[in-house]
Amino acid sequence: MPVDPQDLHADRGQEWRNELRASLSAKERSALPRVRMPELDARERSAGFREVNTGLSEEMAVREAKRCLDCAAPTCISGCPVNINIPGFIKLIEKGDFLAAARKLKETNALPAVCGRVCPQEVQCEANCVYQKMKKPPVAIGYLERFASDCERLAGDVVVPAIENRSPVRVAAVGSGPASLTFAGQMAKWGYRVTVFEALHELAGVLSYGIPEFRLPKSIVRSEIAYLEALGVTFERNVIVGKTITIEDMREQGYQGFFIGSGAGLPKFMHVPGENAIGIYSSNEYLTRVNLMKAYQFPSYDTPIVRGKRVAVIGGGNTAMDSVRTAVRLGAEKAMIVYRRSEQEMPARIEEVHHAKEEGVEFLTLTNPIEYIADNEGRVQQMKVQKMGLGAADDSGRRRPVVIAGSDYLIDVDTVVVGVGTDPNPLIPRSIRGLEVSKWGTIVVDEATMQTAVPDIFAGGDIVRGGATVILAMGDGKKAAAAMRDYLLKKPAGG
Amino acid sequence: MNKVVEKELLSENVVKLVVEAQAIARKQCPGQFVIVRTDEKGERIPLTIADADRERGTITLIIQRVGTSSCKITGLNPGDALADVSGPLGRPTHVEKLGTVLACGGGVGIAPLYPIARAFKQAGNRLIAVLGARNRELLILEKEMAAFADETIIMTDDGSYGRKGVITVGIEDVLKREPVHLAVAIGPAVMMKFTALLTKRYEVPTIASLNTIMVDGTGMCGACRVSVGGKTKFVCVDGPEFDAHQIDYDEMIQRLNTYKAEEKLSFDGYLKSLS
């Protein structure tokens, strides 16, 4: 959804903003160094699950906010999938009105405390910052987003916007991850009666089961959910749409619009020999045991996990980094990333790679597992890997890894986590008649509206994209909400 | 929260619980299961639905006490509640009229077998039940099965009831004497393995229902993966029933032992907490 340039212009033209802009020259602003995020010492943090980044101080945040030039035509916004008014909230921080900055964020983003922590800013807003053209480090937009929303939460001063025009129309979201939460927040603000159905016993999808406490504390996720509840969103846990209840049942109960944000919940394995040995996990299982089931507190919590001493995590994305850093915290003496391309091609956020290295993770790049060898109890003992070289670029624009013949060797391991991606979960697509599904199992939608082949059903996030980021899922949720509203308004009453 | 409304001790270590779960009771079919969590610190464990009452909005779970989670669940009394029950999960049993169906249940496996056997009987099949247990005291649901089965054969390891011997002895007697169109085997992995080896010799199509380690139960984690015909399958979404002749039982038995040491540690702690 594009932002209205006129709104931006009016926002920027406020008197206080003009004054603030004039208070420092662009030269002075651009001479300030980029702030560094304070973090726990690598050794200290590796012993537990405390959040690594500790957040900016007020003084640091205001100084960083001063670096923003408040451009007349801000390019940063075009890099944001939910089109946050970036200079708008940053200048409120510079002004010292942190709560207003948080509210400015929430106008466009239902989950700013989450996005400030997990978004890949370096390829989105910050990649489009005007400083890039000046060959200077971009404004730390992500840190500032986190700062403002944390201020609001810590102040306990969360303002829930008044909802005008309450509608009797009921709509449902399937799954409670970032796509559905964004959709739900938007629809609730427009006055619709929204119910979110979650299959697990805990809400927030990947934000709960996937992203670890040390990167995204669960207390933050809970407060974002509480905000949505305050907006009037209803949450139903332990309901598996397609099993416990069908879309058909919900239509009979009076729901008039559906948003499917059920995620890419089917882990990919590599189908190499020995992959079912004990001690080989999907990253989904490994992270779910730790994050959702609290296996790191076993036996105080009942769910166990294999606490490996020599752990290999296969893959180079954020999930792989989360898994390997979790392994470090579970007491691994040797924790390795095994990735078939080079570090340059790794899809993980730069910060996660950097943190992993600080915590002692070894990176075995251009290396690919081809077999697992188990002991007589079936527990994995060794993995056979082969070295790879880089060939010509493939469809993704990254150079394709090619096998170097005769380069096989063995690595001793007692735990392996396969984090090479996920496929869409077939449970929901299978249960809905008329839905168009691609050969990859993703739900086919009209990209402009996120509407599926069934008019009252919209979809977004990984069930459509097949494996992307929190923020892209949120962008989909937002787009779908706008399109569903149009659809519901145009629909004949009672129809 | 799902309230326990009824509890019955079926044998020394096997407990039947009737639990409120309206939506699940309405949707469940034979062969499906639920994922249960007893309390905030509990594991998510799969339990087969042994029966359901749509009108009362309840499902019946039959649980054998073996470790911490099963002891916590069986320790609940009417009026207590489970933190979470979700389902119905897995694909329902494909029930059709085939002729003669042999329902083979070992130990607590008789519980999930019961609704499946009843469904095959209702579909018009001749239904022969072969039920095995270590001894008379551990045999469950005999009366309930015998109420609809055309014949019920009981095998006990120690001969304290029915015939003495392992379950495959009773199964083979039937296979020798008459044509069987389908066998359904549910019980300990070893029992299913040997039942499958036997029915393969007689070329009787056989399905086994597997109960593996699970976390979410919706295909998300892959903890439940098994090899069937050389391919990796997820018990939660591809099963829980598979062609019994294609399952790699040895791999499955090994995977069931993944947390042997942790389970003992947890259970010792649990027992200590009781004393």
mmCIF file of N, CA and C in Angstrom, chain B residues 102-144:
data_model
loop_
_atom_site.group_PDB
_atom_site.id
_atom_site.type_symbol
_atom_site.label_atom_id
_atom_site.label_comp_id
_atom_site.label_asym_id
_atom_site.label_seq_id
_atom_site.Cartn_x
_atom_site.Cartn_y
_atom_site.Cartn_z
ATOM 1 N N LEU B 102 -9.432 -58.616 10.267
ATOM 2 C CA LEU B 102 -8.816 -59.124 11.487
ATOM 3 C C LEU B 102 -8.254 -57.939 12.268
ATOM 4 N N ALA B 103 -8.830 -57.698 13.459
ATOM 5 C CA ALA B 103 -8.369 -56.573 14.274
ATOM 6 C C ALA B 103 -7.445 -57.099 15.364
ATOM 7 N N CYS B 104 -6.148 -56.727 15.271
ATOM 8 C CA CYS B 104 -5.150 -57.274 16.186
ATOM 9 C C CYS B 104 -4.671 -56.171 17.125
ATOM 10 N N GLY B 105 -4.922 -56.343 18.410
ATOM 11 C CA GLY B 105 -4.534 -55.304 19.361
ATOM 12 C C GLY B 105 -3.652 -55.851 20.463
ATOM 13 N N GLY B 106 -2.552 -55.153 20.713
ATOM 14 C CA GLY B 106 -1.643 -55.576 21.780
ATOM 15 C C GLY B 106 -1.607 -54.550 22.888
ATOM 16 N N GLY B 107 -1.835 -54.963 24.126
ATOM 17 C CA GLY B 107 -1.728 -54.070 25.282
ATOM 18 C C GLY B 107 -2.665 -52.892 25.171
ATOM 19 N N VAL B 108 -2.113 -51.704 25.403
ATOM 20 C CA VAL B 108 -2.948 -50.502 25.374
ATOM 21 C C VAL B 108 -3.330 -50.131 23.937
ATOM 22 N N GLY B 109 -2.709 -50.782 22.954
ATOM 23 C CA GLY B 109 -3.061 -50.588 21.540
ATOM 24 C C GLY B 109 -4.493 -51.008 21.242
ATOM 25 N N ILE B 110 -5.094 -51.776 22.162
ATOM 26 C CA ILE B 110 -6.495 -52.179 21.965
ATOM 27 C C ILE B 110 -7.393 -50.928 22.002
ATOM 28 N N ALA B 111 -6.970 -49.904 22.727
ATOM 29 C CA ALA B 111 -7.785 -48.688 22.837
ATOM 30 C C ALA B 111 -8.000 -48.004 21.484
ATOM 31 N N PRO B 112 -6.932 -47.654 20.751
ATOM 32 C CA PRO B 112 -7.161 -47.061 19.428
ATOM 33 C C PRO B 112 -7.785 -48.039 18.431
ATOM 34 N N LEU B 113 -7.563 -49.345 18.651
ATOM 35 C CA LEU B 113 -8.109 -50.345 17.728
ATOM 36 C C LEU B 113 -9.640 -50.405 17.820
ATOM 37 N N TYR B 114 -10.138 -50.158 19.010
ATOM 38 C CA TYR B 114 -11.567 -50.338 19.280
ATOM 39 C C TYR B 114 -12.481 -49.547 18.319
ATOM 40 N N PRO B 115 -12.324 -48.225 18.160
ATOM 41 C CA PRO B 115 -13.240 -47.515 17.247
ATOM 42 C C PRO B 115 -13.053 -47.919 15.791
ATOM 43 N N ILE B 116 -11.829 -48.323 15.434
ATOM 44 C CA ILE B 116 -11.563 -48.724 14.042
ATOM 45 C C ILE B 116 -12.265 -50.061 13.759
ATOM 46 N N ALA B 117 -12.129 -50.999 14.700
ATOM 47 C CA ALA B 117 -12.756 -52.315 14.530
ATOM 48 C C ALA B 117 -14.272 -52.163 14.444
ATOM 49 N N ARG B 118 -14.820 -51.302 15.297
ATOM 50 C CA ARG B 118 -16.260 -51.090 15.313
ATOM 51 C C ARG B 118 -16.729 -50.513 13.971
ATOM 52 N N ALA B 119 -15.922 -49.578 13.427
ATOM 53 C CA ALA B 119 -16.282 -48.970 12.141
ATOM 54 C C ALA B 119 -16.282 -50.016 11.027
ATOM 55 N N PHE B 120 -15.302 -50.920 11.033
ATOM 56 C CA PHE B 120 -15.263 -51.973 10.007
ATOM 57 C C PHE B 120 -16.456 -52.916 10.154
ATOM 58 N N LYS B 121 -16.837 -53.191 11.394
ATOM 59 C CA LYS B 121 -18.004 -54.050 11.621
ATOM 60 C C LYS B 121 -19.261 -53.361 11.097
ATOM 61 N N GLN B 122 -19.383 -52.069 11.429
ATOM 62 C CA GLN B 122 -20.571 -51.317 10.997
ATOM 63 C C GLN B 122 -20.647 -51.207 9.474
ATOM 64 N N ALA B 123 -19.475 -51.285 8.818
ATOM 65 C CA ALA B 123 -19.451 -51.199 7.350
ATOM 66 C C ALA B 123 -19.843 -52.539 6.719
ATOM 67 N N GLY B 124 -20.134 -53.530 7.554
ATOM 68 C CA GLY B 124 -20.625 -54.798 7.033
ATOM 69 C C GLY B 124 -19.592 -55.910 6.927
ATOM 70 N N ASN B 125 -18.456 -55.734 7.534
ATOM 71 C CA ASN B 125 -17.426 -56.772 7.488
ATOM 72 C C ASN B 125 -17.640 -57.823 8.578
ATOM 73 N N ARG B 126 -17.124 -59.028 8.332
ATOM 74 C CA ARG B 126 -17.007 -60.003 9.412
ATOM 75 C C ARG B 126 -15.767 -59.568 10.177
ATOM 76 N N LEU B 127 -15.899 -59.440 11.494
ATOM 77 C CA LEU B 127 -14.825 -58.850 12.288
ATOM 78 C C LEU B 127 -14.313 -59.844 13.321
ATOM 79 N N ILE B 128 -13.059 -60.207 13.185
ATOM 80 C CA ILE B 128 -12.451 -61.104 14.170
ATOM 81 C C ILE B 128 -11.412 -60.302 14.953
ATOM 82 N N ALA B 129 -11.550 -60.301 16.284
ATOM 83 C CA ALA B 129 -10.603 -59.558 17.117
ATOM 84 C C ALA B 129 -9.631 -60.534 17.767
ATOM 85 N N VAL B 130 -8.346 -60.217 17.666
ATOM 86 C CA VAL B 130 -7.340 -60.982 18.405
ATOM 87 C C VAL B 130 -6.664 -60.001 19.351
ATOM 88 N N LEU B 131 -6.857 -60.223 20.646
ATOM 89 C CA LEU B 131 -6.359 -59.278 21.638
ATOM 90 C C LEU B 131 -5.277 -59.941 22.486
ATOM 91 N N GLY B 132 -4.157 -59.232 22.627
ATOM 92 C CA GLY B 132 -3.055 -59.797 23.398
ATOM 93 C C GLY B 132 -2.668 -58.909 24.564
ATOM 94 N N ALA B 133 -2.273 -59.550 25.663
ATOM 95 C CA ALA B 133 -1.794 -58.800 26.825
ATOM 96 C C ALA B 133 -0.811 -59.682 27.582
ATOM 97 N N ARG B 134 -0.013 -59.038 28.454
ATOM 98 C CA ARG B 134 0.947 -59.842 29.211
ATOM 99 C C ARG B 134 0.218 -60.812 30.140
ATOM 100 N N ASN B 135 -0.844 -60.322 30.801
ATOM 101 C CA ASN B 135 -1.639 -61.210 31.662
ATOM 102 C C ASN B 135 -3.076 -60.718 31.722
ATOM 103 N N ARG B 136 -3.915 -61.454 32.438
ATOM 104 C CA ARG B 136 -5.346 -61.168 32.493
ATOM 105 C C ARG B 136 -5.621 -59.749 32.997
ATOM 106 N N GLU B 137 -4.888 -59.375 34.020
ATOM 107 C CA GLU B 137 -5.079 -58.069 34.666
ATOM 108 C C GLU B 137 -4.834 -56.909 33.691
ATOM 109 N N LEU B 138 -3.937 -57.104 32.721
ATOM 110 C CA LEU B 138 -3.576 -56.011 31.807
ATOM 111 C C LEU B 138 -4.441 -55.953 30.537
ATOM 112 N N LEU B 139 -5.340 -56.895 30.392
ATOM 113 C CA LEU B 139 -6.184 -56.919 29.202
ATOM 114 C C LEU B 139 -7.303 -55.883 29.347
ATOM 115 N N ILE B 140 -7.447 -55.021 28.319
ATOM 116 C CA ILE B 140 -8.497 -53.990 28.400
ATOM 117 C C ILE B 140 -9.517 -54.134 27.269
ATOM 118 N N LEU B 141 -10.699 -53.592 27.498
ATOM 119 C CA LEU B 141 -11.759 -53.452 26.498
ATOM 120 C C LEU B 141 -12.227 -54.777 25.883
ATOM 121 N N GLU B 142 -12.033 -55.879 26.595
ATOM 122 C CA GLU B 142 -12.425 -57.177 26.028
ATOM 123 C C GLU B 142 -13.938 -57.228 25.802
ATOM 124 N N LYS B 143 -14.695 -56.828 26.831
ATOM 125 C CA LYS B 143 -16.172 -56.883 26.731
ATOM 126 C C LYS B 143 -16.675 -55.984 25.611
ATOM 127 N N GLU B 144 -16.118 -54.785 25.560
ATOM 128 C CA GLU B 144 -16.559 -53.819 24.552
ATOM 129 C C GLU B 144 -16.319 -54.350 23.142
#
